[in-house]
Tab-separated table of N, CA and C in Angstrom:
chain	number	residue	atom	x	y	z
G	1	MET	N	-219.470	45.393	-21.056
G	1	MET	CA	-218.828	43.887	-21.223
G	1	MET	C	-217.693	43.570	-20.920
G	2	LYS	N	-216.952	44.341	-21.352
G	2	LYS	CA	-215.200	44.770	-21.458
G	2	LYS	C	-214.860	45.463	-20.273
G	3	LYS	N	-215.732	46.502	-19.362
G	3	LYS	CA	-215.537	46.910	-17.924
G	3	LYS	C	-215.395	45.967	-16.758
G	4	ILE	N	-216.831	44.878	-17.161
G	4	ILE	CA	-216.831	44.042	-15.989
G	4	ILE	C	-215.641	43.299	-16.155
G	5	ILE	N	-215.066	42.836	-17.339
G	5	ILE	CA	-214.231	41.784	-17.046
G	5	ILE	C	-212.830	42.324	-16.317
G	6	LEU	N	-212.601	44.049	-17.119
G	6	LEU	CA	-211.608	44.585	-16.608
G	6	LEU	C	-211.647	44.812	-14.972
G	7	LYS	N	-213.021	44.977	-14.509
G	7	LYS	CA	-212.942	45.360	-13.118
G	7	LYS	C	-212.747	44.182	-12.590
G	8	THR	N	-213.447	42.882	-12.467
G	8	THR	CA	-213.069	41.500	-12.127
G	8	THR	C	-211.798	41.171	-12.140
G	9	VAL	N	-210.871	41.391	-13.340
G	9	VAL	CA	-209.331	41.092	-13.220
G	9	VAL	C	-208.574	42.068	-12.317
G	10	PHE	N	-209.162	43.431	-11.938
G	10	PHE	CA	-208.371	44.484	-11.266
G	10	PHE	C	-208.900	43.572	-9.662
G	11	LEU	N	-210.146	43.312	-9.427
G	11	LEU	CA	-210.435	43.090	-8.074
G	11	LEU	C	-209.937	41.728	-7.380
G	12	PHE	N	-209.494	40.679	-8.895
G	12	PHE	CA	-208.676	39.510	-8.469
G	12	PHE	C	-207.212	40.015	-8.279
G	13	ALA	N	-206.548	40.681	-8.955
G	13	ALA	CA	-205.263	41.006	-8.718
G	13	ALA	C	-205.146	41.880	-7.384
G	14	SER	N	-205.755	42.201	-7.136
G	14	SER	CA	-205.968	43.520	-5.760
G	14	SER	C	-205.863	42.374	-4.475
G	15	SER	N	-206.930	41.561	-4.730
G	15	SER	CA	-207.086	40.614	-3.721
G	15	SER	C	-205.821	39.775	-3.642
G	16	LEU	N	-205.503	38.979	-4.453
G	16	LEU	CA	-203.973	38.303	-4.451
G	16	LEU	C	-202.883	39.078	-3.959
G	17	LEU	N	-202.644	40.883	-4.236
G	17	LEU	CA	-201.812	41.126	-3.975
G	17	LEU	C	-201.865	41.366	-2.387
G	18	LEU	N	-203.013	41.819	-1.903
G	18	LEU	CA	-203.249	42.188	-0.461
G	18	LEU	C	-202.700	40.763	0.245
G	19	THR	N	-203.588	39.686	0.059
G	19	THR	CA	-203.387	38.230	0.872
G	19	THR	C	-201.731	37.868	0.689
G	20	SER	N	-201.040	37.931	-0.427
G	20	SER	CA	-199.661	37.847	-0.528
G	20	SER	C	-198.879	38.501	0.456
G	21	CYS	N	-199.306	39.782	0.943
G	21	CYS	CA	-198.530	40.877	1.577
G	21	CYS	C	-198.731	40.509	3.194
G	22	MET	N	-199.746	40.016	3.196
G	22	MET	CA	-200.690	39.958	4.995
G	22	MET	C	-199.324	38.967	5.595
G	23	THR	N	-199.063	39.511	6.676
G	23	THR	CA	-198.402	38.661	7.811
G	23	THR	C	-199.010	37.978	8.805
G	24	LEU	N	-198.601	36.978	9.129
G	24	LEU	CA	-199.414	36.276	10.296
G	24	LEU	C	-198.656	36.677	11.751
G	25	GLN	N	-199.660	36.695	12.803
G	25	GLN	CA	-199.331	37.299	13.844
G	25	GLN	C	-199.872	36.418	15.020
G	26	PRO	N	-199.010	35.718	15.690
G	26	PRO	CA	-199.539	34.870	16.941
G	26	PRO	C	-199.869	35.880	18.021
G	27	LEU	N	-200.781	35.484	18.689
G	27	LEU	CA	-201.293	36.300	19.814
G	27	LEU	C	-201.293	35.389	20.945
G	28	PRO	N	-200.117	35.796	21.994
G	28	PRO	CA	-199.726	34.979	23.173
G	28	PRO	C	-201.151	34.941	24.042
G	29	LEU	N	-200.959	33.655	24.743
G	29	LEU	CA	-202.008	33.275	25.647
G	29	LEU	C	-201.796	34.092	26.831
G	30	LYS	N	-202.994	34.790	27.185
G	30	LYS	CA	-203.146	35.713	28.330
G	30	LYS	C	-203.795	35.061	29.606
G	31	GLY	N	-204.309	33.800	29.579
G	31	GLY	CA	-204.836	33.457	30.767
G	31	GLY	C	-203.794	32.461	31.272
G	32	THR	N	-204.080	31.881	32.458
G	32	THR	CA	-203.390	31.357	33.311
G	32	THR	C	-203.749	29.703	33.148
G	33	TYR	N	-202.792	28.879	32.655
G	33	TYR	CA	-202.991	27.606	32.291
G	33	TYR	C	-202.131	26.630	33.127
G	34	LEU	N	-202.213	25.206	33.060
G	34	LEU	CA	-201.521	24.554	33.450
G	34	LEU	C	-200.092	24.283	32.462
G	35	ASP	N	-198.721	24.793	32.891
G	35	ASP	CA	-197.571	24.637	32.334
G	35	ASP	C	-196.567	23.534	32.933
G	36	LYS	N	-197.129	23.064	34.157
G	36	LYS	CA	-196.271	22.002	35.142
G	36	LYS	C	-196.952	20.922	35.479
G	37	PRO	N	-196.691	19.995	35.897
G	37	PRO	CA	-197.308	18.550	36.343
G	37	PRO	C	-198.661	19.091	37.350
G	38	TYR	N	-199.587	18.646	37.384
G	38	TYR	CA	-200.690	18.695	38.071
G	38	TYR	C	-201.044	17.678	39.004
G	39	GLU	N	-201.239	18.039	40.469
G	39	GLU	CA	-200.880	16.968	41.438
G	39	GLU	C	-202.254	17.213	42.261
G	40	VAL	N	-202.752	15.521	42.589
G	40	VAL	CA	-204.061	15.932	43.111
G	40	VAL	C	-203.484	14.569	44.507
G	41	VAL	N	-204.191	14.753	45.692
G	41	VAL	CA	-203.800	13.676	46.499
G	41	VAL	C	-205.035	13.252	47.114
G	42	SER	N	-205.291	11.707	47.106
G	42	SER	CA	-206.498	11.043	47.428
G	42	SER	C	-206.325	10.428	48.754
G	43	ASP	N	-207.200	10.028	49.317
G	43	ASP	CA	-207.574	9.479	50.343
G	43	ASP	C	-207.833	7.982	50.052
G	44	LYS	N	-208.121	7.575	48.763
G	44	LYS	CA	-208.424	6.354	48.441
G	44	LYS	C	-206.995	5.376	48.488
G	45	LYS	N	-207.243	4.101	48.406
G	45	LYS	CA	-205.816	3.050	47.819
G	45	LYS	C	-205.297	3.293	46.639
G	46	PHE	N	-203.981	3.180	46.639
G	46	PHE	CA	-203.490	3.042	45.066
G	46	PHE	C	-204.397	2.339	44.282
G	47	GLU	N	-204.746	0.963	44.433
G	47	GLU	CA	-205.455	0.041	43.846
G	47	GLU	C	-206.757	0.814	43.166
G	48	GLN	N	-207.429	1.140	44.065
G	48	GLN	CA	-208.805	1.781	43.726
G	48	GLN	C	-208.345	3.127	42.811
G	49	VAL	N	-207.572	3.983	43.161
G	49	VAL	CA	-207.300	4.923	41.943
G	49	VAL	C	-206.543	4.588	40.711
G	50	TRP	N	-206.116	3.419	40.612
G	50	TRP	CA	-205.420	2.986	39.467
G	50	TRP	C	-206.531	2.390	38.530
G	51	THR	N	-207.230	1.556	39.339
G	51	THR	CA	-208.629	0.991	38.594
G	51	THR	C	-209.418	2.460	37.815
G	52	ASN	N	-209.684	3.041	38.858
G	52	ASN	CA	-210.452	4.537	38.493
G	52	ASN	C	-209.986	5.069	37.168
G	53	ILE	N	-208.836	5.351	36.910
G	53	ILE	CA	-208.044	6.196	36.193
G	53	ILE	C	-207.956	5.294	34.692
G	54	ILE	N	-207.614	3.824	34.929
G	54	ILE	CA	-207.811	3.182	33.496
G	54	ILE	C	-208.918	2.840	33.395
G	55	ASP	N	-210.037	2.971	33.853
G	55	ASP	CA	-211.455	2.833	33.384
G	55	ASP	C	-211.772	4.455	32.687
G	56	LEU	N	-211.146	5.607	33.107
G	56	LEU	CA	-211.085	6.769	32.487
G	56	LEU	C	-211.109	6.480	31.033
G	57	PHE	N	-209.646	6.175	31.104
G	57	PHE	CA	-208.923	5.976	29.718
G	57	PHE	C	-209.956	5.145	28.938
G	58	ALA	N	-210.666	4.013	29.129
G	58	ALA	CA	-211.338	2.999	28.347
G	58	ALA	C	-212.550	3.895	28.255
G	59	THR	N	-212.887	4.505	29.214
G	59	THR	CA	-214.423	5.238	28.641
G	59	THR	C	-214.206	6.913	27.809
G	60	LYS	N	-213.051	7.375	28.065
G	60	LYS	CA	-212.853	8.384	27.186
G	60	LYS	C	-212.490	8.052	25.775
G	61	GLY	N	-212.015	6.581	25.595
G	61	GLY	CA	-211.366	6.227	24.211
G	61	GLY	C	-209.964	6.517	24.071
G	62	LEU	N	-209.299	6.692	25.187
G	62	LEU	CA	-207.837	7.109	25.218
G	62	LEU	C	-206.904	5.964	24.915
G	63	SER	N	-206.350	5.755	23.931
G	63	SER	CA	-205.400	4.703	23.698
G	63	SER	C	-203.959	4.710	24.732
G	64	ILE	N	-203.577	3.523	25.214
G	64	ILE	CA	-202.613	3.725	26.078
G	64	ILE	C	-201.194	3.447	25.433
G	65	LYS	N	-200.117	3.859	25.690
G	65	LYS	CA	-198.732	3.672	24.926
G	65	LYS	C	-198.120	3.142	25.679
G	66	LEU	N	-198.203	3.122	27.103
G	66	LEU	CA	-197.371	2.742	28.205
G	66	LEU	C	-198.000	2.313	29.292
G	67	ILE	N	-197.963	1.313	30.015
G	67	ILE	CA	-198.600	1.273	31.151
G	67	ILE	C	-197.985	0.157	32.239
G	68	ASP	N	-197.345	0.587	33.356
G	68	ASP	CA	-196.524	0.151	34.442
G	68	ASP	C	-197.191	0.299	35.321
G	69	LYS	N	-197.631	-0.583	36.262
G	69	LYS	CA	-198.369	-0.375	37.602
G	69	LYS	C	-197.464	-0.529	38.383
G	70	SER	N	-196.093	-1.077	38.259
G	70	SER	CA	-195.166	-1.345	39.432
G	70	SER	C	-194.751	0.241	39.734
G	71	SER	N	-194.529	0.811	38.427
G	71	SER	CA	-193.958	2.283	38.827
G	71	SER	C	-195.253	3.312	38.897
G	72	GLY	N	-196.316	3.042	38.503
G	72	GLY	CA	-197.736	3.634	38.658
G	72	GLY	C	-197.672	4.436	37.322
G	73	LEU	N	-196.913	4.358	36.179
G	73	LEU	CA	-197.237	5.155	35.366
G	73	LEU	C	-197.880	4.640	34.067
G	74	ILE	N	-198.825	5.879	33.468
G	74	ILE	CA	-199.669	5.476	32.267
G	74	ILE	C	-199.447	6.726	31.341
G	75	ILE	N	-199.054	6.164	30.109
G	75	ILE	CA	-198.913	7.320	29.216
G	75	ILE	C	-199.830	6.917	28.054
G	76	SER	N	-200.746	8.257	27.745
G	76	SER	CA	-201.552	7.632	26.175
G	76	SER	C	-200.921	7.585	25.339
G	77	GLU	N	-201.108	7.067	24.111
G	77	GLU	CA	-200.844	7.332	22.643
G	77	GLU	C	-201.095	8.819	22.309
G	78	LYS	N	-200.506	9.119	21.101
G	78	LYS	CA	-201.127	10.435	20.843
G	78	LYS	C	-202.458	10.620	20.577
G	79	THR	N	-202.787	11.970	21.441
G	79	THR	CA	-204.178	11.785	21.547
G	79	THR	C	-204.804	13.206	20.619
G	80	SER	N	-205.788	13.069	19.844
G	80	SER	CA	-206.284	14.376	18.858
G	80	SER	C	-207.178	15.255	19.792
G	81	PHE	N	-206.581	16.585	19.849
G	81	PHE	CA	-207.521	17.544	20.361
G	81	PHE	C	-208.219	18.337	19.518
G	82	ILE	N	-208.294	17.856	18.232
G	82	ILE	CA	-208.999	18.774	17.173
G	82	ILE	C	-210.220	19.285	17.275
G	83	ASN	N	-211.007	18.389	18.315
G	83	ASN	CA	-212.718	18.556	18.538
G	83	ASN	C	-212.785	18.938	19.904
G	84	ASP	N	-211.343	19.290	20.478
G	84	ASP	CA	-211.475	19.773	22.339
G	84	ASP	C	-210.491	20.707	22.330
G	85	TYR	N	-210.278	21.888	21.901
G	85	TYR	CA	-209.543	22.720	21.768
G	85	TYR	C	-210.359	24.119	21.968
G	86	SER	N	-209.664	25.431	22.519
G	86	SER	CA	-210.321	26.417	22.241
G	86	SER	C	-209.285	27.486	21.857
G	87	PHE	N	-209.252	28.923	21.319
G	87	PHE	CA	-208.761	30.033	21.322
G	87	PHE	C	-209.066	30.698	22.396
G	88	GLU	N	-208.264	31.605	22.421
G	88	GLU	CA	-209.302	32.837	23.753
G	88	GLU	C	-209.738	34.219	23.058
G	89	ASP	N	-210.745	34.648	23.933
G	89	ASP	CA	-211.318	35.979	23.150
G	89	ASP	C	-210.197	37.153	23.560
G	90	LYS	N	-210.659	38.078	23.091
G	90	LYS	CA	-209.777	39.477	23.442
G	90	LYS	C	-209.386	39.306	24.606
G	91	THR	N	-210.412	39.042	25.757
G	91	THR	CA	-210.127	39.382	27.188
G	91	THR	C	-209.354	38.303	27.878
G	92	GLY	N	-209.153	37.237	27.141
G	92	GLY	CA	-208.211	35.975	27.658
G	92	GLY	C	-208.852	34.887	28.063
G	93	LYS	N	-210.538	35.067	28.007
G	93	LYS	CA	-211.306	33.800	28.460
G	93	LYS	C	-211.377	32.909	27.497
G	94	LEU	N	-211.539	31.797	27.449
G	94	LEU	CA	-211.712	30.509	26.904
G	94	LEU	C	-212.917	30.945	25.795
G	95	GLU	N	-213.222	30.548	24.734
G	95	GLU	CA	-214.101	30.798	23.718
G	95	GLU	C	-215.128	29.517	23.880
G	96	ASN	N	-214.195	28.496	24.068
G	96	ASN	CA	-215.179	26.915	24.445
G	96	ASN	C	-214.559	26.780	25.609
G	97	PRO	N	-215.233	27.056	26.727
G	97	PRO	CA	-214.887	26.865	28.211
G	97	PRO	C	-214.762	25.522	28.785
G	98	ASN	N	-215.210	24.472	28.017
G	98	ASN	CA	-214.731	23.228	27.978
G	98	ASN	C	-213.859	22.409	27.525
G	99	ALA	N	-213.277	23.303	26.740
G	99	ALA	CA	-212.373	22.644	26.015
G	99	ALA	C	-210.715	21.920	26.900
G	100	SER	N	-210.489	20.971	26.578
G	100	SER	CA	-209.063	20.491	27.231
G	100	SER	C	-207.754	21.203	26.843
G	101	VAL	N	-207.741	21.706	25.748
G	101	VAL	CA	-206.375	22.318	25.411
G	101	VAL	C	-206.691	23.713	24.950
G	102	VAL	N	-205.808	24.681	25.139
G	102	VAL	CA	-205.916	26.182	24.511
G	102	VAL	C	-204.843	26.426	23.903
G	103	ILE	N	-205.064	26.952	22.825
G	103	ILE	CA	-203.948	27.038	21.506
G	103	ILE	C	-204.105	28.766	21.393
G	104	GLU	N	-202.728	29.183	21.153
G	104	GLU	CA	-202.873	30.736	20.788
G	104	GLU	C	-203.482	30.855	19.337
G	105	LYS	N	-203.984	32.129	19.357
G	105	LYS	CA	-204.544	32.394	18.088
G	105	LYS	C	-203.324	33.054	17.032
G	106	ILE	N	-203.570	32.680	15.675
G	106	ILE	CA	-202.709	33.285	14.837
G	106	ILE	C	-203.661	34.008	13.647
G	107	THR	N	-203.401	35.127	13.792
G	107	THR	CA	-204.256	35.998	12.967
G	107	THR	C	-203.615	36.554	11.507
G	108	TYR	N	-204.269	36.818	10.690
G	108	TYR	CA	-203.668	37.685	9.286
G	108	TYR	C	-203.555	39.011	10.156
G	109	SER	N	-202.111	39.547	10.078
G	109	SER	CA	-202.128	40.972	10.125
G	109	SER	C	-203.331	41.875	9.465
G	110	GLY	N	-204.000	42.897	10.301
G	110	GLY	CA	-204.988	43.703	9.159
G	110	GLY	C	-206.275	43.082	9.433
G	111	TYR	N	-206.462	41.854	9.473
G	111	TYR	CA	-207.780	41.158	9.615
G	111	TYR	C	-208.171	40.577	10.698
G	112	ASN	N	-209.481	40.416	11.105
G	112	ASN	CA	-209.677	39.714	11.951
G	112	ASN	C	-210.242	38.095	11.794
G	113	GLN	N	-209.552	37.796	11.111
G	113	GLN	CA	-209.586	36.034	10.573
G	113	GLN	C	-208.464	35.425	11.010
G	114	SER	N	-208.848	34.166	12.155
G	114	SER	CA	-207.736	33.485	12.578
G	114	SER	C	-207.533	32.428	11.744
G	115	VAL	N	-206.470	31.512	11.813
G	115	VAL	CA	-206.101	30.454	10.990
G	115	VAL	C	-206.563	29.360	11.980
G	116	LYS	N	-207.019	28.413	11.315
G	116	LYS	CA	-207.649	26.997	12.213
G	116	LYS	C	-206.619	26.057	12.178
G	117	PRO	N	-206.101	25.489	13.181
G	117	PRO	CA	-205.210	24.243	13.330
G	117	PRO	C	-205.860	23.104	12.262
G	118	GLU	N	-205.000	22.155	11.835
G	118	GLU	CA	-205.342	21.216	11.419
G	118	GLU	C	-205.010	20.047	11.891
G	119	LYS	N	-203.926	20.023	13.201
G	119	LYS	CA	-203.930	19.072	13.922
G	119	LYS	C	-203.550	19.772	15.176
G	120	ILE	N	-204.113	19.059	16.267
G	120	ILE	CA	-203.739	19.070	17.606
G	120	ILE	C	-203.317	17.800	18.533
G	121	THR	N	-202.388	17.731	18.980
G	121	THR	CA	-202.295	16.220	19.577
G	121	THR	C	-201.478	16.527	20.781
G	122	GLY	N	-201.594	15.815	21.521
G	122	GLY	CA	-200.677	15.497	22.745
G	122	GLY	C	-200.812	14.278	23.322
G	123	GLU	N	-199.911	13.898	24.640
G	123	GLU	CA	-199.944	12.571	25.504
G	123	GLU	C	-200.350	13.096	26.915
G	124	TRP	N	-200.864	12.289	27.436
G	124	TRP	CA	-201.451	12.465	28.791
G	124	TRP	C	-200.553	11.379	29.460
G	125	ASN	N	-199.933	11.995	30.499
G	125	ASN	CA	-198.614	11.508	31.156
G	125	ASN	C	-199.220	11.434	32.833
G	126	ILE	N	-199.474	10.298	33.422
G	126	ILE	CA	-199.921	10.106	34.852
G	126	ILE	C	-199.007	9.037	35.421
G	127	ARG	N	-198.959	9.470	36.686
G	127	ARG	CA	-198.086	9.081	37.583
G	127	ARG	C	-198.948	8.916	38.895
G	128	ILE	N	-198.947	7.703	39.189
G	128	ILE	CA	-200.044	7.392	40.710
G	128	ILE	C	-198.914	6.541	41.435
G	129	LYS	N	-198.721	7.188	42.683
G	129	LYS	CA	-197.862	6.400	43.953
G	129	LYS	C	-198.764	6.514	45.381
G	130	ASP	N	-198.232	5.676	45.865
G	130	ASP	CA	-198.841	5.573	47.070
G	130	ASP	C	-197.726	6.340	48.151
G	131	ASN	N	-197.863	7.056	48.838
G	131	ASN	CA	-197.032	8.189	49.684
G	131	ASN	C	-196.292	7.512	50.887
G	132	GLY	N	-197.160	6.256	51.208
G	132	GLY	CA	-196.712	5.488	52.258
G	132	GLY	C	-197.703	5.759	53.486
G	133	ASN	N	-198.268	6.944	53.529
G	133	ASN	CA	-199.095	7.516	54.709
G	133	ASN	C	-200.910	7.527	54.376
G	134	GLY	N	-201.270	6.283	53.879
G	134	GLY	CA	-202.445	5.861	53.642
G	134	GLY	C	-203.111	7.167	52.429
G	135	LYS	N	-202.095	7.607	51.965
G	135	LYS	CA	-202.873	8.726	50.547
G	135	LYS	C	-202.177	8.132	49.668
G	136	THR	N	-202.732	8.482	48.427
G	136	THR	CA	-202.169	8.127	46.997
G	136	THR	C	-201.901	9.692	46.337
G	137	ILE	N	-200.869	9.697	45.484
G	137	ILE	CA	-200.513	11.079	44.796
G	137	ILE	C	-200.403	10.523	43.239
G	138	VAL	N	-201.519	11.415	42.675
G	138	VAL	CA	-201.605	11.517	41.396
G	138	VAL	C	-200.784	12.478	40.559
G	139	ASN	N	-199.933	12.527	39.837
G	139	ASN	CA	-199.420	13.775	38.888
G	139	ASN	C	-200.053	13.450	37.582
G	140	VAL	N	-200.400	14.518	36.957
G	140	VAL	CA	-201.089	14.552	35.441
G	140	VAL	C	-200.518	15.289	34.726
G	141	ASN	N	-199.906	15.286	33.650
G	141	ASN	CA	-199.170	16.149	32.684
G	141	ASN	C	-199.492	15.824	31.059
G	142	LEU	N	-199.754	17.114	30.621
G	142	LEU	CA	-200.214	16.930	29.073
G	142	LEU	C	-198.862	17.305	28.578
G	143	THR	N	-198.243	16.296	27.599
G	143	THR	CA	-196.760	16.427	27.064
G	143	THR	C	-197.010	16.522	25.635
G	144	ASN	N	-195.944	16.788	24.906
G	144	ASN	CA	-195.543	16.934	23.546
G	144	ASN	C	-196.993	17.145	22.969
G	145	ILE	N	-197.133	18.242	23.374
G	145	ILE	CA	-198.515	19.251	22.406
G	145	ILE	C	-197.958	19.586	21.058
G	146	ASP	N	-198.443	19.528	19.993
G	146	ASP	CA	-198.457	19.594	18.462
G	146	ASP	C	-199.480	20.007	17.994
G	147	ALA	N	-199.444	21.373	17.683
G	147	ALA	CA	-200.556	22.034	16.940
G	147	ALA	C	-199.842	22.618	16.101
G	148	THR	N	-200.830	22.191	14.384
G	148	THR	CA	-200.111	22.933	13.202
G	148	THR	C	-201.115	23.113	12.281
G	149	SER	N	-200.812	23.764	11.339
G	149	SER	CA	-201.578	24.122	10.171
G	149	SER	C	-200.579	24.188	8.812
G	150	PHE	N	-201.205	23.895	8.197
G	150	PHE	CA	-200.258	24.067	6.532
G	150	PHE	C	-201.071	25.246	5.713
G	151	ILE	N	-199.965	26.180	5.723
G	151	ILE	CA	-200.432	27.421	4.901
G	151	ILE	C	-200.224	27.469	3.404
G	152	ALA	N	-200.954	27.265	2.376
G	152	ALA	CA	-200.598	27.300	1.015
G	152	ALA	C	-199.597	28.217	0.373
G	153	GLY	N	-198.578	28.191	-0.331
G	153	GLY	CA	-197.955	29.157	-0.871
G	153	GLY	C	-198.459	30.140	-2.010
G	154	SER	N	-198.035	31.033	-2.427
G	154	SER	CA	-198.493	31.437	-3.681
G	154	SER	C	-197.190	32.263	-4.457
G	155	GLN	N	-197.374	32.663	-5.596
G	155	GLN	CA	-195.912	33.083	-6.608
G	155	GLN	C	-195.025	34.374	-5.343
G	156	TYR	N	-195.786	34.890	-4.621
G	156	TYR	CA	-195.241	35.826	-3.738
G	156	TYR	C	-194.925	35.556	-2.209
G	157	SER	N	-195.549	34.181	-1.658
G	157	SER	CA	-195.095	33.531	-0.572
G	157	SER	C	-194.847	32.520	-0.624
G	158	PRO	N	-193.970	31.596	0.302
G	158	PRO	CA	-193.684	30.290	0.275
G	158	PRO	C	-194.695	29.677	1.001
G	159	ALA	N	-194.834	28.259	1.007
G	159	ALA	CA	-195.897	27.647	1.556
G	159	ALA	C	-195.221	27.258	3.009
G	160	ARG	N	-195.630	27.070	4.182
G	160	ARG	CA	-195.144	26.829	5.289
G	160	ARG	C	-196.215	26.297	6.163
G	161	ASN	N	-195.713	25.684	7.219
G	161	ASN	CA	-196.498	25.018	8.353
G	161	ASN	C	-196.367	25.914	9.516
G	162	LEU	N	-197.559	26.173	10.010
G	162	LEU	CA	-197.714	27.100	11.473
G	162	LEU	C	-197.688	26.203	12.544
G	163	THR	N	-196.708	26.576	13.491
G	163	THR	CA	-197.214	25.899	14.666
G	163	THR	C	-197.762	26.800	15.726
G	164	PHE	N	-198.662	26.351	16.724
G	164	PHE	CA	-199.188	27.226	17.707
G	164	PHE	C	-198.818	26.490	19.028
G	165	ASN	N	-199.005	27.666	20.093
G	165	ASN	CA	-198.406	26.968	21.423
G	165	ASN	C	-199.460	26.752	21.812
G	166	GLY	N	-199.440	25.629	22.872
G	166	GLY	CA	-200.759	25.205	23.264
G	166	GLY	C	-200.420	24.794	25.023
G	167	LYS	N	-201.621	24.907	25.806
G	167	LYS	CA	-201.353	24.192	27.394
G	167	LYS	C	-202.840	23.657	27.355
G	168	SER	N	-202.666	23.083	28.647
G	168	SER	CA	-203.854	21.859	29.080
G	168	SER	C	-204.754	23.253	29.710
G	169	THR	N	-205.875	23.290	29.695
G	169	THR	CA	-206.910	24.262	30.406
G	169	THR	C	-207.039	23.629	31.588
G	170	GLY	N	-206.641	22.363	32.229
G	170	GLY	CA	-207.147	21.730	33.362
G	170	GLY	C	-208.294	21.001	33.401
G	171	LYS	N	-209.184	20.987	32.108
G	171	LYS	CA	-210.318	20.399	32.419
G	171	LYS	C	-210.433	19.003	32.849
G	172	PHE	N	-209.053	18.415	31.897
G	172	PHE	CA	-208.781	16.717	32.260
G	172	PHE	C	-208.537	16.263	33.668
G	173	GLU	N	-207.737	17.169	34.168
G	173	GLU	CA	-207.136	17.439	35.593
G	173	GLU	C	-208.202	17.670	36.314
G	174	GLU	N	-209.322	18.372	36.334
G	174	GLU	CA	-210.469	18.354	37.113
G	174	GLU	C	-211.120	17.403	36.893
G	175	LEU	N	-211.325	16.616	35.996
G	175	LEU	CA	-212.120	15.495	35.990
G	175	LEU	C	-211.445	14.081	36.620
G	176	ILE	N	-210.162	13.992	36.625
G	176	ILE	CA	-209.207	13.102	37.318
G	176	ILE	C	-209.379	13.109	38.571
G	177	THR	N	-209.520	14.869	39.496
G	177	THR	CA	-209.655	14.888	40.766
G	177	THR	C	-211.092	14.503	41.080
G	178	THR	N	-211.889	15.117	40.613
G	178	THR	CA	-213.298	14.223	40.756
G	178	THR	C	-213.314	13.028	41.034
G	179	LEU	N	-212.618	12.028	40.158
G	179	LEU	CA	-212.850	10.739	39.858
G	179	LEU	C	-211.719	10.008	41.281
G	180	VAL	N	-210.662	10.326	41.675
G	180	VAL	CA	-209.974	9.873	42.727
G	180	VAL	C	-210.459	10.490	44.119
G	181	LYS	N	-210.937	11.397	44.118
G	181	LYS	CA	-211.353	12.084	45.553
G	181	LYS	C	-212.179	11.388	46.335
């Protein structure tokens, strides 16, 4: 019995020492994603494009923070992507090809275990304008991406917040393109 207790204590102490010495390593994104505003040109009139995009916000449950029809500007409230994100696999392909947002994977060095984000938010910034030649231009930009996770500390390492870099995968922009074309 004494051997079992000593063995258990040794294993616990060893695992505590190993996990406290682990470092976190971000794996930069390999794929090509949207890092500038996306633009689509439509043959539809401004009014129809405006209405279609407002309807899209309503059907997707996206709350609007700012709406100004005279300037063609629509900005969403902070939107959660916690159920709509993806990591990349080893080759740089999305693990979830339908995700709207991709974030870098952060792993424990020496282990194949990644840290999951606790929160991912961003704001959709859409500008709709009539170009004067019968066409409507729509610019879409995902801004203020905030992806974080909290790592509890131990006596060997301090608690800290991790920040993940993220970008739009282009899925939401594809949806808008289909909607306005």
